[in-house]
Coordinates of C-alpha atoms in Angstrom, one line a residue:
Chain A
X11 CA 7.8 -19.4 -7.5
X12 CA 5.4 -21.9 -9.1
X13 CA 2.0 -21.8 -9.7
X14 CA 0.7 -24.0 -7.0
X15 CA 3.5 -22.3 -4.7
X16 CA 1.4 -19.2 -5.8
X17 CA -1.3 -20.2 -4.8
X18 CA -0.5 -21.7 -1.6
X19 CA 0.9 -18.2 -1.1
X20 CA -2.2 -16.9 -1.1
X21 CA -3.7 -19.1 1.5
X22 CA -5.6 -21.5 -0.5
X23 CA -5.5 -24.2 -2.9
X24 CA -7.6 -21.8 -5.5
X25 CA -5.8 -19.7 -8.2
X26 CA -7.1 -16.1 -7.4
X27 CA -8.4 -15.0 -10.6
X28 CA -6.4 -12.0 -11.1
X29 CA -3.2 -14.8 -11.0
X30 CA -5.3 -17.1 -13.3
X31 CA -5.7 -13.9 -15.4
X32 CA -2.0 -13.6 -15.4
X33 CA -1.8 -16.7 -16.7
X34 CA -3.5 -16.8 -19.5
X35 CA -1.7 -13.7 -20.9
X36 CA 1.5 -15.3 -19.9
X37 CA 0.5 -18.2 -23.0
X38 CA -0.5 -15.0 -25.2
X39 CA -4.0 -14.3 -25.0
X40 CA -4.6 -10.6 -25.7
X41 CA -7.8 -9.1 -25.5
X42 CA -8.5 -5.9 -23.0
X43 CA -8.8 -6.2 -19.5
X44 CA -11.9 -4.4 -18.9
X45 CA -13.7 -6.7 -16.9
X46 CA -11.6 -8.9 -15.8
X47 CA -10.7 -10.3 -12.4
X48 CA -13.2 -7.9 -10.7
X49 CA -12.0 -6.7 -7.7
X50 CA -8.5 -6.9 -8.2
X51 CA -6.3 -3.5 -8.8
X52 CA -5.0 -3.4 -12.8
X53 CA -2.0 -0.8 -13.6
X54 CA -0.4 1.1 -16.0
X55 CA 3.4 -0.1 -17.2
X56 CA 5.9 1.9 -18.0
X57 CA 9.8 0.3 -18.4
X58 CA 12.6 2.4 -18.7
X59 CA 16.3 1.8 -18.6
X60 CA 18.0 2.8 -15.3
X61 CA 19.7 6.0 -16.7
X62 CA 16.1 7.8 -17.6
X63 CA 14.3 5.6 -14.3
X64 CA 15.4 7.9 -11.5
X65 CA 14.0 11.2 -13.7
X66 CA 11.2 9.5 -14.3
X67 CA 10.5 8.3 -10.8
X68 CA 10.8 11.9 -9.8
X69 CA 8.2 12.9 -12.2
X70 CA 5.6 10.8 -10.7
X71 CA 6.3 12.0 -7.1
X72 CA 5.7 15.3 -8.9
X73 CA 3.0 14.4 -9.6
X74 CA 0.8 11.8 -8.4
X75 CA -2.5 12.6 -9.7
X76 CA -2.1 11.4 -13.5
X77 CA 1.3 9.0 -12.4
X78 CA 0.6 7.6 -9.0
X79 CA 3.3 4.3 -8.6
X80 CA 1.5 1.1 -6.8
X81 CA 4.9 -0.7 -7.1
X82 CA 7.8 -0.9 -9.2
X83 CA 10.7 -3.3 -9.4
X84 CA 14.7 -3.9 -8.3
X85 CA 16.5 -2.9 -11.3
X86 CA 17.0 -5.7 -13.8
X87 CA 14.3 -7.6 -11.7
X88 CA 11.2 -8.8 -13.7
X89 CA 9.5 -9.5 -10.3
X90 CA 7.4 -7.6 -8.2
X91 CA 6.3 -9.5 -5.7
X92 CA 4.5 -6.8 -4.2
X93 CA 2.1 -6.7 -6.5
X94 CA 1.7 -10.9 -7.5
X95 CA 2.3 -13.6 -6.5
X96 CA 4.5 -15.3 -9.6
X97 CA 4.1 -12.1 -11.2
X98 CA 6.5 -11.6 -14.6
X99 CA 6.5 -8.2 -16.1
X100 CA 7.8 -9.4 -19.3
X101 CA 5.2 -11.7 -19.7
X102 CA 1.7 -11.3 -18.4
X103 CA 0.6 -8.2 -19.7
X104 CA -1.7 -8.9 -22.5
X105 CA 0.0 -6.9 -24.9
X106 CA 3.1 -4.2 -24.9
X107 CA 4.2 -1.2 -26.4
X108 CA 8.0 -0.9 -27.5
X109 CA 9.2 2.6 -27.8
X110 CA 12.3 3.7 -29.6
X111 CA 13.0 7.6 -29.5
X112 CA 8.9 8.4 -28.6
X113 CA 7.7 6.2 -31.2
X114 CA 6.1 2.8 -30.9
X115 CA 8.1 0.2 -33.0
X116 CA 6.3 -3.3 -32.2
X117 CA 3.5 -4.2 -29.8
X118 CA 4.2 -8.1 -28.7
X119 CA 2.5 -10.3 -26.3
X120 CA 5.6 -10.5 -24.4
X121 CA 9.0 -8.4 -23.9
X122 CA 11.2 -11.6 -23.1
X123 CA 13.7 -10.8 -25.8
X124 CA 13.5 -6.8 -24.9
X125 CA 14.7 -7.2 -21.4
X126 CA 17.5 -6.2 -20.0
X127 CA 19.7 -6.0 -16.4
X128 CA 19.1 -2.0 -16.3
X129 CA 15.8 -1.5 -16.7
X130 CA 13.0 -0.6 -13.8
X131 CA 9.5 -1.1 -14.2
X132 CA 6.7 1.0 -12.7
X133 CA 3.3 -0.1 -12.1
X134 CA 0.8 2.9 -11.7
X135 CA -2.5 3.0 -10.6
X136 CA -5.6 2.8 -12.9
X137 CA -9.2 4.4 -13.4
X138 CA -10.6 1.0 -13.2
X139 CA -10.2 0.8 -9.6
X140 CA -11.8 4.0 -8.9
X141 CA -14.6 3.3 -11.4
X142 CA -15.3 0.1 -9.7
X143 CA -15.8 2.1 -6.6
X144 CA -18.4 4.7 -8.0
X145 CA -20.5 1.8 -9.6
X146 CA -20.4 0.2 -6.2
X147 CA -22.7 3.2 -5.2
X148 CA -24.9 3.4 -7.9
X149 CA -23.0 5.6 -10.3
X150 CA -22.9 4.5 -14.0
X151 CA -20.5 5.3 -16.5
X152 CA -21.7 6.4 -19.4
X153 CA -18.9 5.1 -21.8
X154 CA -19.7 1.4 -20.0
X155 CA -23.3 2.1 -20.4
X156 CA -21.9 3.0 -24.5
X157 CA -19.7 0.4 -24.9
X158 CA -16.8 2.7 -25.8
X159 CA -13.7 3.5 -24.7
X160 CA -13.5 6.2 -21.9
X161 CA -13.1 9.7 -23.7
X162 CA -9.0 10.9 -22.8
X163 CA -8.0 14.7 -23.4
X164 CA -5.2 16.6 -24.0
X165 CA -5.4 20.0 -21.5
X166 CA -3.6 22.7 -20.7
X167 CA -2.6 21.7 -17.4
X168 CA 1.0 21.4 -17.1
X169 CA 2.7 18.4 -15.5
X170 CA 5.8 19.7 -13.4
X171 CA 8.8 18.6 -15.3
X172 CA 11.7 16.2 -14.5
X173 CA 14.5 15.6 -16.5
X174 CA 13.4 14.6 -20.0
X175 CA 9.5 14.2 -18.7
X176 CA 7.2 17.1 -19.1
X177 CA 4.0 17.9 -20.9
X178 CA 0.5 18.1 -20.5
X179 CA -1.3 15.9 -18.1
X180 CA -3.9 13.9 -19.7
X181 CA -7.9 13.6 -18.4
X182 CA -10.3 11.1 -18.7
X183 CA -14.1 12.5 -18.6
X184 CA -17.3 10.9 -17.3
X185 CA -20.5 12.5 -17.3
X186 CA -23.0 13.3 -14.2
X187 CA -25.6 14.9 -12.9
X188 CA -24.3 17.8 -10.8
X189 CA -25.3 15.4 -7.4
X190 CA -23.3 13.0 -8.8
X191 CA -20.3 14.7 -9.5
X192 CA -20.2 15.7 -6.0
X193 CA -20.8 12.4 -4.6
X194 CA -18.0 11.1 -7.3
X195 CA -15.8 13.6 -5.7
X196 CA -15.7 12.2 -2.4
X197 CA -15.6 8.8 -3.6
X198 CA -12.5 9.0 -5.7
X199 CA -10.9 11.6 -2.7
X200 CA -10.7 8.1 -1.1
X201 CA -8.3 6.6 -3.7
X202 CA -5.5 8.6 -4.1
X203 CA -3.1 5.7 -5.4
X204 CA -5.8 5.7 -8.6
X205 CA -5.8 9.2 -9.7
X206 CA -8.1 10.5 -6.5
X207 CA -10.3 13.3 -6.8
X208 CA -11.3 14.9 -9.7
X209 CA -9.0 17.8 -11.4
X210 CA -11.5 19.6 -13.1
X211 CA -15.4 20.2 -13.6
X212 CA -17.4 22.0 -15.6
X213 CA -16.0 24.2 -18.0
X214 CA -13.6 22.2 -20.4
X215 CA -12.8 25.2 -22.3
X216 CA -10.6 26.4 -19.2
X217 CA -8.6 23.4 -19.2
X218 CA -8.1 23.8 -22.8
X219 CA -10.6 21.4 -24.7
X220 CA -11.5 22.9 -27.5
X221 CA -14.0 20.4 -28.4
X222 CA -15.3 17.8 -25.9
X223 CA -16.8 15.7 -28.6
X224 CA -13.7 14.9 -30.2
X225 CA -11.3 13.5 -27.8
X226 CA -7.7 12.9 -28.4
X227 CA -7.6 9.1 -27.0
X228 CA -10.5 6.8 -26.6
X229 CA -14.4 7.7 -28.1
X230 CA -16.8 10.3 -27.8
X231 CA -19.6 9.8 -25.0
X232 CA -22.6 11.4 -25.0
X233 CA -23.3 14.4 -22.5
X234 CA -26.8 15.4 -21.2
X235 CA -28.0 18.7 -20.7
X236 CA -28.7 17.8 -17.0
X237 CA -24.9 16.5 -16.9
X238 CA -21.6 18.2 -16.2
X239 CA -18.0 16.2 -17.7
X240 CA -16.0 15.7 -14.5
X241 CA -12.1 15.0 -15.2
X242 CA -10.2 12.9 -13.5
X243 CA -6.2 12.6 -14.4
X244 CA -5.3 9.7 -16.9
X245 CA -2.6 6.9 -17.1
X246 CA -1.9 7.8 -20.5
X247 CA -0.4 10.8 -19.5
X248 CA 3.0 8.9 -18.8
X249 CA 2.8 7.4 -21.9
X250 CA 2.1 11.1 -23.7
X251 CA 5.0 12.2 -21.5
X252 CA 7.2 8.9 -22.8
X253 CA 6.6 9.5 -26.6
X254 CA 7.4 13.4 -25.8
X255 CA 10.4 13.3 -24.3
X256 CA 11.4 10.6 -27.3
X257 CA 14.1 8.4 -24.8
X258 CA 15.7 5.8 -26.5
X259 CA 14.0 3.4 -25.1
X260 CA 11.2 2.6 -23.3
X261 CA 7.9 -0.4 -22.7
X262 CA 4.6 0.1 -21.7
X263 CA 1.2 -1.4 -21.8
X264 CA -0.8 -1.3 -24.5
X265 CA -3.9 0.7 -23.5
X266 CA -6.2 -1.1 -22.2
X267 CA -4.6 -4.0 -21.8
X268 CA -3.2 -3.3 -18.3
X269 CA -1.4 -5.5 -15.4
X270 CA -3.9 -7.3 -13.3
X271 CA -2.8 -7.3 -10.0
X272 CA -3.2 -9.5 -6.9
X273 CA -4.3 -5.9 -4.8
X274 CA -7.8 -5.8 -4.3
X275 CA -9.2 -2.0 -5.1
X276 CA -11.0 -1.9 -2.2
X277 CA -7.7 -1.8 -0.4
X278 CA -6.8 1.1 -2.3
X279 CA -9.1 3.2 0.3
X280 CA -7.3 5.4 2.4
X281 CA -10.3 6.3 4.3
Chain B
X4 CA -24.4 28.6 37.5
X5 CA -22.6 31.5 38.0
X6 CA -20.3 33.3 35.2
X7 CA -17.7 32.7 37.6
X8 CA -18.5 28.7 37.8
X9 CA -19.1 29.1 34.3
X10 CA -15.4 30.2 33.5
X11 CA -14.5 27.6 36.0
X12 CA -16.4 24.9 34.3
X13 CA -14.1 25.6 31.2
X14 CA -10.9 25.1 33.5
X15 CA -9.5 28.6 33.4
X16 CA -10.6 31.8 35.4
X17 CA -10.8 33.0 31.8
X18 CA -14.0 33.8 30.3
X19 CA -14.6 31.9 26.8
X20 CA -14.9 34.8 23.9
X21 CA -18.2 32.4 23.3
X22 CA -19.3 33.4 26.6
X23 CA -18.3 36.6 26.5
X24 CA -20.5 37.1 23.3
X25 CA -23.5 35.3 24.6
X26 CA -23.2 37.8 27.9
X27 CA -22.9 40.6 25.9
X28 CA -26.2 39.4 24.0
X29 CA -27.6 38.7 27.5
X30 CA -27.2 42.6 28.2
X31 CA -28.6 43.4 24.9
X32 CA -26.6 44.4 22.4
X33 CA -27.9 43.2 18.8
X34 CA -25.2 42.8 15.9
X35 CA -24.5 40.1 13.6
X36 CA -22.5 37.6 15.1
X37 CA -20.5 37.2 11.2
X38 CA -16.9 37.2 12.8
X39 CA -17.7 36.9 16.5
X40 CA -16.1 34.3 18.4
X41 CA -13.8 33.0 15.8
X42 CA -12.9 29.3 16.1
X43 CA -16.4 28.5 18.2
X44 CA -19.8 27.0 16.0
X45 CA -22.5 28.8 15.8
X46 CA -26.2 27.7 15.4
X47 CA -29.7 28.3 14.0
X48 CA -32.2 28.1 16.3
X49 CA -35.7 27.1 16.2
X50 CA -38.4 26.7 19.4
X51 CA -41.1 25.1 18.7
X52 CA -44.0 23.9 21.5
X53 CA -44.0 20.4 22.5
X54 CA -46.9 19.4 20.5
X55 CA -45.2 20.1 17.2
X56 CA -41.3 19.6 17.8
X57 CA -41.4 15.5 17.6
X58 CA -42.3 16.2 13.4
X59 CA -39.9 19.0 13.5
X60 CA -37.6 16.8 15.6
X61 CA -38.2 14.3 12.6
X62 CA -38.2 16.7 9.9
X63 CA -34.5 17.0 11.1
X64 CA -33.8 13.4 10.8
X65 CA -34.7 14.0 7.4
X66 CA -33.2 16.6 6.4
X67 CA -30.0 16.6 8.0
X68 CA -28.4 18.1 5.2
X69 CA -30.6 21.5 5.7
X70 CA -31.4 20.9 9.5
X71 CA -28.3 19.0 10.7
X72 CA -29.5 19.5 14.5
X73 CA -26.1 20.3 17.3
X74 CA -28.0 20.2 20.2
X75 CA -31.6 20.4 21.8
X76 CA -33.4 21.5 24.9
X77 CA -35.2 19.1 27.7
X78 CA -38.8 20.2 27.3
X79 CA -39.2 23.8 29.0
X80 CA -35.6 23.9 29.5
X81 CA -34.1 26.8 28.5
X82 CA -30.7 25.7 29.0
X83 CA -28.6 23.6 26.3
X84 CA -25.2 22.9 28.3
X85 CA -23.7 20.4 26.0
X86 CA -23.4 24.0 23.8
X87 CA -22.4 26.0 26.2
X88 CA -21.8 27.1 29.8
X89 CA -23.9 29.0 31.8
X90 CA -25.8 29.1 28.3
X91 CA -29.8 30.7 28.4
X92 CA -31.6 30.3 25.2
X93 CA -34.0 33.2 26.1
X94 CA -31.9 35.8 26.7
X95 CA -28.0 34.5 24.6
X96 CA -29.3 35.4 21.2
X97 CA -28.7 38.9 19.5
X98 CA -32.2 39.1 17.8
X99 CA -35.1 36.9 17.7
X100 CA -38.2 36.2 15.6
X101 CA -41.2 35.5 17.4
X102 CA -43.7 33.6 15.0
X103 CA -47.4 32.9 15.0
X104 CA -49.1 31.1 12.2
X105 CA -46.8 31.2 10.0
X106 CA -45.8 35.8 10.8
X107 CA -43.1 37.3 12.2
X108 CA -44.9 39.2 15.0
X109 CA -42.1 40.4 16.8
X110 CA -38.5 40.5 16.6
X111 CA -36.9 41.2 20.1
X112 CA -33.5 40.7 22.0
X113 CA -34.4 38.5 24.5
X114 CA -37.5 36.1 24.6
X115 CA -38.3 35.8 28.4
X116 CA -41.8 36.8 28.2
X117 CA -42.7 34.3 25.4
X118 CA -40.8 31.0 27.1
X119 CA -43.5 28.2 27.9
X120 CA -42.8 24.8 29.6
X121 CA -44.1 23.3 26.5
X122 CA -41.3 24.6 24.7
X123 CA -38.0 22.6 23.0
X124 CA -35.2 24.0 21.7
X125 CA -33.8 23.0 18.4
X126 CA -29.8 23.8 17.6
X127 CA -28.6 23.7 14.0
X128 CA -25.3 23.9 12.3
X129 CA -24.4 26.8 10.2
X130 CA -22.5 27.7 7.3
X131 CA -19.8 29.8 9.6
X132 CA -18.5 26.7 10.4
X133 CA -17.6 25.3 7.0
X134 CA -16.8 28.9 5.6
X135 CA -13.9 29.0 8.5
X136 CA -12.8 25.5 7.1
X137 CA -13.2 26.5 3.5
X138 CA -10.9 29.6 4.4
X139 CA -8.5 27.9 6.4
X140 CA -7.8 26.2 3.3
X141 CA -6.9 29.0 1.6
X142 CA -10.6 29.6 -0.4
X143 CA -11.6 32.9 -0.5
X144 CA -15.3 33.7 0.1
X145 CA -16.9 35.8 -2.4
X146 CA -19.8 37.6 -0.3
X147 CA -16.8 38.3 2.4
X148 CA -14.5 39.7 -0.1
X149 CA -17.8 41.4 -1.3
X150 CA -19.0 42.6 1.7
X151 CA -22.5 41.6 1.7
X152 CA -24.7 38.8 3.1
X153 CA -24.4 35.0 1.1
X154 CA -27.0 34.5 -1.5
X155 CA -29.3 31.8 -1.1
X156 CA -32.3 30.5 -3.7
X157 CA -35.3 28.7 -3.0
X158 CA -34.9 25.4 -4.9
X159 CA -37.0 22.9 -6.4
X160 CA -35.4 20.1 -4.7
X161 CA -38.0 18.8 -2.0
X162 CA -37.2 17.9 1.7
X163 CA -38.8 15.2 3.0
X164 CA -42.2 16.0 4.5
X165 CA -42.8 15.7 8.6
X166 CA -46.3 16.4 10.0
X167 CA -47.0 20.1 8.7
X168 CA -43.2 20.4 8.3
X169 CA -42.4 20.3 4.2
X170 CA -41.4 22.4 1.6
X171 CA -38.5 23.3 -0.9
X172 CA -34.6 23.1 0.3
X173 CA -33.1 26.7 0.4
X174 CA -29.3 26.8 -0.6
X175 CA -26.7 29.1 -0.6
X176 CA -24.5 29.6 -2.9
X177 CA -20.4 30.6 -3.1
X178 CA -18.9 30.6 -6.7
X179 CA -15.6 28.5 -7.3
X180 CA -13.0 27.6 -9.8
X181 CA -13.4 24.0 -10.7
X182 CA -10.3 22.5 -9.0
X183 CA -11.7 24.6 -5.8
X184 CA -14.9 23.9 -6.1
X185 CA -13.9 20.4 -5.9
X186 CA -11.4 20.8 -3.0
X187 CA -14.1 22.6 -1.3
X188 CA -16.4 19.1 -1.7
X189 CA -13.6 17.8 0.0
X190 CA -13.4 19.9 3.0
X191 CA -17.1 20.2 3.4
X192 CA -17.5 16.3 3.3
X193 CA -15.7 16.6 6.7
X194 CA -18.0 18.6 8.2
X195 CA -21.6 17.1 8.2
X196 CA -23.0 18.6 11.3
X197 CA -22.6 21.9 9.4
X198 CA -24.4 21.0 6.1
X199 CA -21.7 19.1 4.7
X200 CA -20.7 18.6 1.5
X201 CA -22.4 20.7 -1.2
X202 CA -25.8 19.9 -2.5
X203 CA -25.2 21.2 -6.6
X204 CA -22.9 22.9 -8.7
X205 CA -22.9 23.8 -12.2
X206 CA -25.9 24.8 -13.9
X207 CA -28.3 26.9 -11.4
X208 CA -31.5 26.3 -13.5
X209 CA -31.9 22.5 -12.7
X210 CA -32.7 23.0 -8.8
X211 CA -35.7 25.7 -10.0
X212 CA -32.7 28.7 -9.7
X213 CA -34.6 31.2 -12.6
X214 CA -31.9 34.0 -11.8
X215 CA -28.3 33.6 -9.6
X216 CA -28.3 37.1 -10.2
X217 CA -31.6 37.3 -8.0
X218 CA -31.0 35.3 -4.7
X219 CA -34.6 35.0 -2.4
X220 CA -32.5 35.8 0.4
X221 CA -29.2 37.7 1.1
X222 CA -27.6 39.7 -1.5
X223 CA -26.1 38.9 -5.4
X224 CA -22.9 38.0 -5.8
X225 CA -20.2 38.3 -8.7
X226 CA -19.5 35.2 -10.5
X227 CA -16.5 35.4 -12.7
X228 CA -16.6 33.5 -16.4
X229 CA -13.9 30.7 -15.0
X230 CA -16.0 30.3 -11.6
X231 CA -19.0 27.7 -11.0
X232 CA -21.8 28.2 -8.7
X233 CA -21.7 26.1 -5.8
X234 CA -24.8 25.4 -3.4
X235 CA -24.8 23.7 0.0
X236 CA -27.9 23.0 2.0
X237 CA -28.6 25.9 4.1
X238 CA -30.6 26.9 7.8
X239 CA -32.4 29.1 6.1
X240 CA -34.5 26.3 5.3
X241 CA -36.1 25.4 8.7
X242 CA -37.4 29.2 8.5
X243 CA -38.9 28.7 5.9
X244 CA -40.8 25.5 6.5
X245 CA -42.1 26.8 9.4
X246 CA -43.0 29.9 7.8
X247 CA -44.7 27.6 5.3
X248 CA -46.0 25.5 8.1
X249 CA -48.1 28.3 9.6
X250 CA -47.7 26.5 12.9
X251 CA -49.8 28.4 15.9
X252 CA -46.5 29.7 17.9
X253 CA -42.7 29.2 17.1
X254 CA -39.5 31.2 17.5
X255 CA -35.9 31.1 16.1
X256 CA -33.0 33.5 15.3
X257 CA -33.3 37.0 13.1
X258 CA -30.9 35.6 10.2
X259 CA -27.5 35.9 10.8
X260 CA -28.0 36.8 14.6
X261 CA -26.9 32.8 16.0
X262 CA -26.4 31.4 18.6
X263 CA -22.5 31.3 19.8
X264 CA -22.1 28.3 21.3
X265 CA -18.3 26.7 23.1
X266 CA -17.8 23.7 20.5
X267 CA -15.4 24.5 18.3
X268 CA -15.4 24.3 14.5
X269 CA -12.3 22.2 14.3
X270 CA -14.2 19.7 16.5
X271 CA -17.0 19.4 14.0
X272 CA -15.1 17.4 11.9
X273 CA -15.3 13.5 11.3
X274 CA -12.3 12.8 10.0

């Protein structure tokens, strides 16, 4: 499809920004995609080759709170329409991650030369939709308000396994006052396909983190004493999983830099 | 109407176990209702005269998370049938307390020699209601398991004044794992006509709690080292701003002697 057959797709003559977005990252800009195309619904990637796809497909069913799929493509297909109008997987992420037997060997601006008939990418859901929706209603998050990355952990909540895939599932933690934490709980109960509810509260010590100032991805934030962490399950947690189970082969995002998406997150509401 | 007509009214010539409580009531008998009537709502009650219940009436409106209000008398009407058939608020609750500026004067089983046709009768949801949803859910209840009454704390967290009707939101409290304290959020969030979604959790000392170990009313409760307190809004409060109020004449409930009414508790939910 072209560009202005995109866009008349879409209804209009205007580009929606999240295609215009697209775009840009198709000619090689790379920057992080915090911020942009507000509104619109950015996911996790993760490309595997056919013979490790079906395990790994099974592994997000099992579990949907730290892998929940928003769309994923034909074998061999570098379309999902689903998702985009005029959207190319190989091409309009910012930046990718190529993994050869769990470890990342080169992070380009695009995959074209990487791709291949068998391989199936997956397009999970994101904590930037459900953070968009708790700033709707007045919550702030405090590594925004720091200009830092959002603290990710390491916990001793076990993912259930599938095939090669297993490991720990991976949290991402944002302060609140104890009101707050409620009121983020029924929030994010509304977005399932981007992580949902919370998984823990509280105590981080019985989820195994040792130390919540030091976390394992992204920065510290600070924590007031009027403030409890909440944890919500993380995208990198298929990416942890990835590098564990050290397949062959595998792409993903770079984190971060994440698929923008023509879905807008407040259609991502199930309630 | 008759019992008979009652039992009609339901469409059987069976006689609702709501009924059958409130009848037995009627006759006298004066036990806790904890366990009576499973599946039905039951409900705080407060009677004040005309003069005062449009603040109260408002107090309610503003507090609905303390004094969410299920039904209410016509003025000198002692009957509420949108709760319940053949239903007499005089004579249908176990135990009542018969105030005067602010005292318990009297606490007797039926309250036919005090009714006035100044008087309105107030309705309110009650924690039964969520604890059957909580438990259908698979949560356990500690003060159940423990065998005592809930504990509830006098908080610092101020309802919004009506008239002489103010004063400080009473809770009570039922201790969680994280992951259930949060899935209980979630079920309680269904359920606002019976205090609804919890009010705090965590740390006990920033609503004014000194001592969890030392609830103002009920009993103490064991809270294990991977458990968080938990506090929802609770109809204790209405007791104790009228209490506070000191208002000339009032009556409601002996605590934990409510009214059985014929909703049911799966009804109470909004979505």
């Amino acid at each position: 499809m072209t560009i202005l057959a995109a866009a008349q797709h879409t209804g209009t003559t205007e580009i929606l920004p999240s295609l215009q977005a697209r775009l840009d990252y198709r000619k090689g800009t790379a920057a992080s995609t915090a911020g942009v195309a507000n509104g619109f619904v950015q996911g996790n990637l993760a490309i595997l080759p056919e013979k490790y796809a079906s395990a790994f497909h099974r592994f997000c069913q099992l579990n949907p709170k730290p892998c929940p799929i928003i769309g994923m493509s034909d074998v061999g297909d570098p379309h999902i329409p689903a998702l985009g109008a005029d959207l190319d997987i190989r091409t309009d992420i910012p930046r990718y991650r190529v993994w050869r037997d769990g470890e990342v060997v080169e992070e380009p601006t695009d995959i074209i030369k990487h791709w291949r008939d068998d391989l199936v990418a997956f397009v999970l859901g994101c904590s930037f939709s459900f953070e968009e929706a708790l700033m709707d209603e007045g919550l702030k998050m405090r590594h925004i308000e720091q200009k830092v990355r959002v603290p990710m952990y390491r916990t001793n909540i076990a993912c259930s396994a599938s095939g090669p895939f297993a490991g720990p599932m991976v949290v991402s933690m944002r302060p609140f006052k104890p009101a707050e934490a409620i009121r983020a709980v029924q929030i994010t109960s509304r977005y399932p396909a981007v992580h949902g509810a919370p998984v823990h509260l509280g105590h981080p010590h019985l989820i195994g983190i040792k130390d919540i100032g030091k976390p394992d991805y992204g920065d510290p934030v600070t924590i007031e004493a009027d403030e409890i962490p909440v944890f919500w399950a993380c995208g990198v947690t298929p990416q942890s999983v990835i590098n564990a189970a050290k397949v062959p082969f595998a792409i993903t995002h770079s984190p971060g830099l994440m698929l923008v998406t023509d879905l807008k997150n407040r259609n991502m509401a199930v309630i």
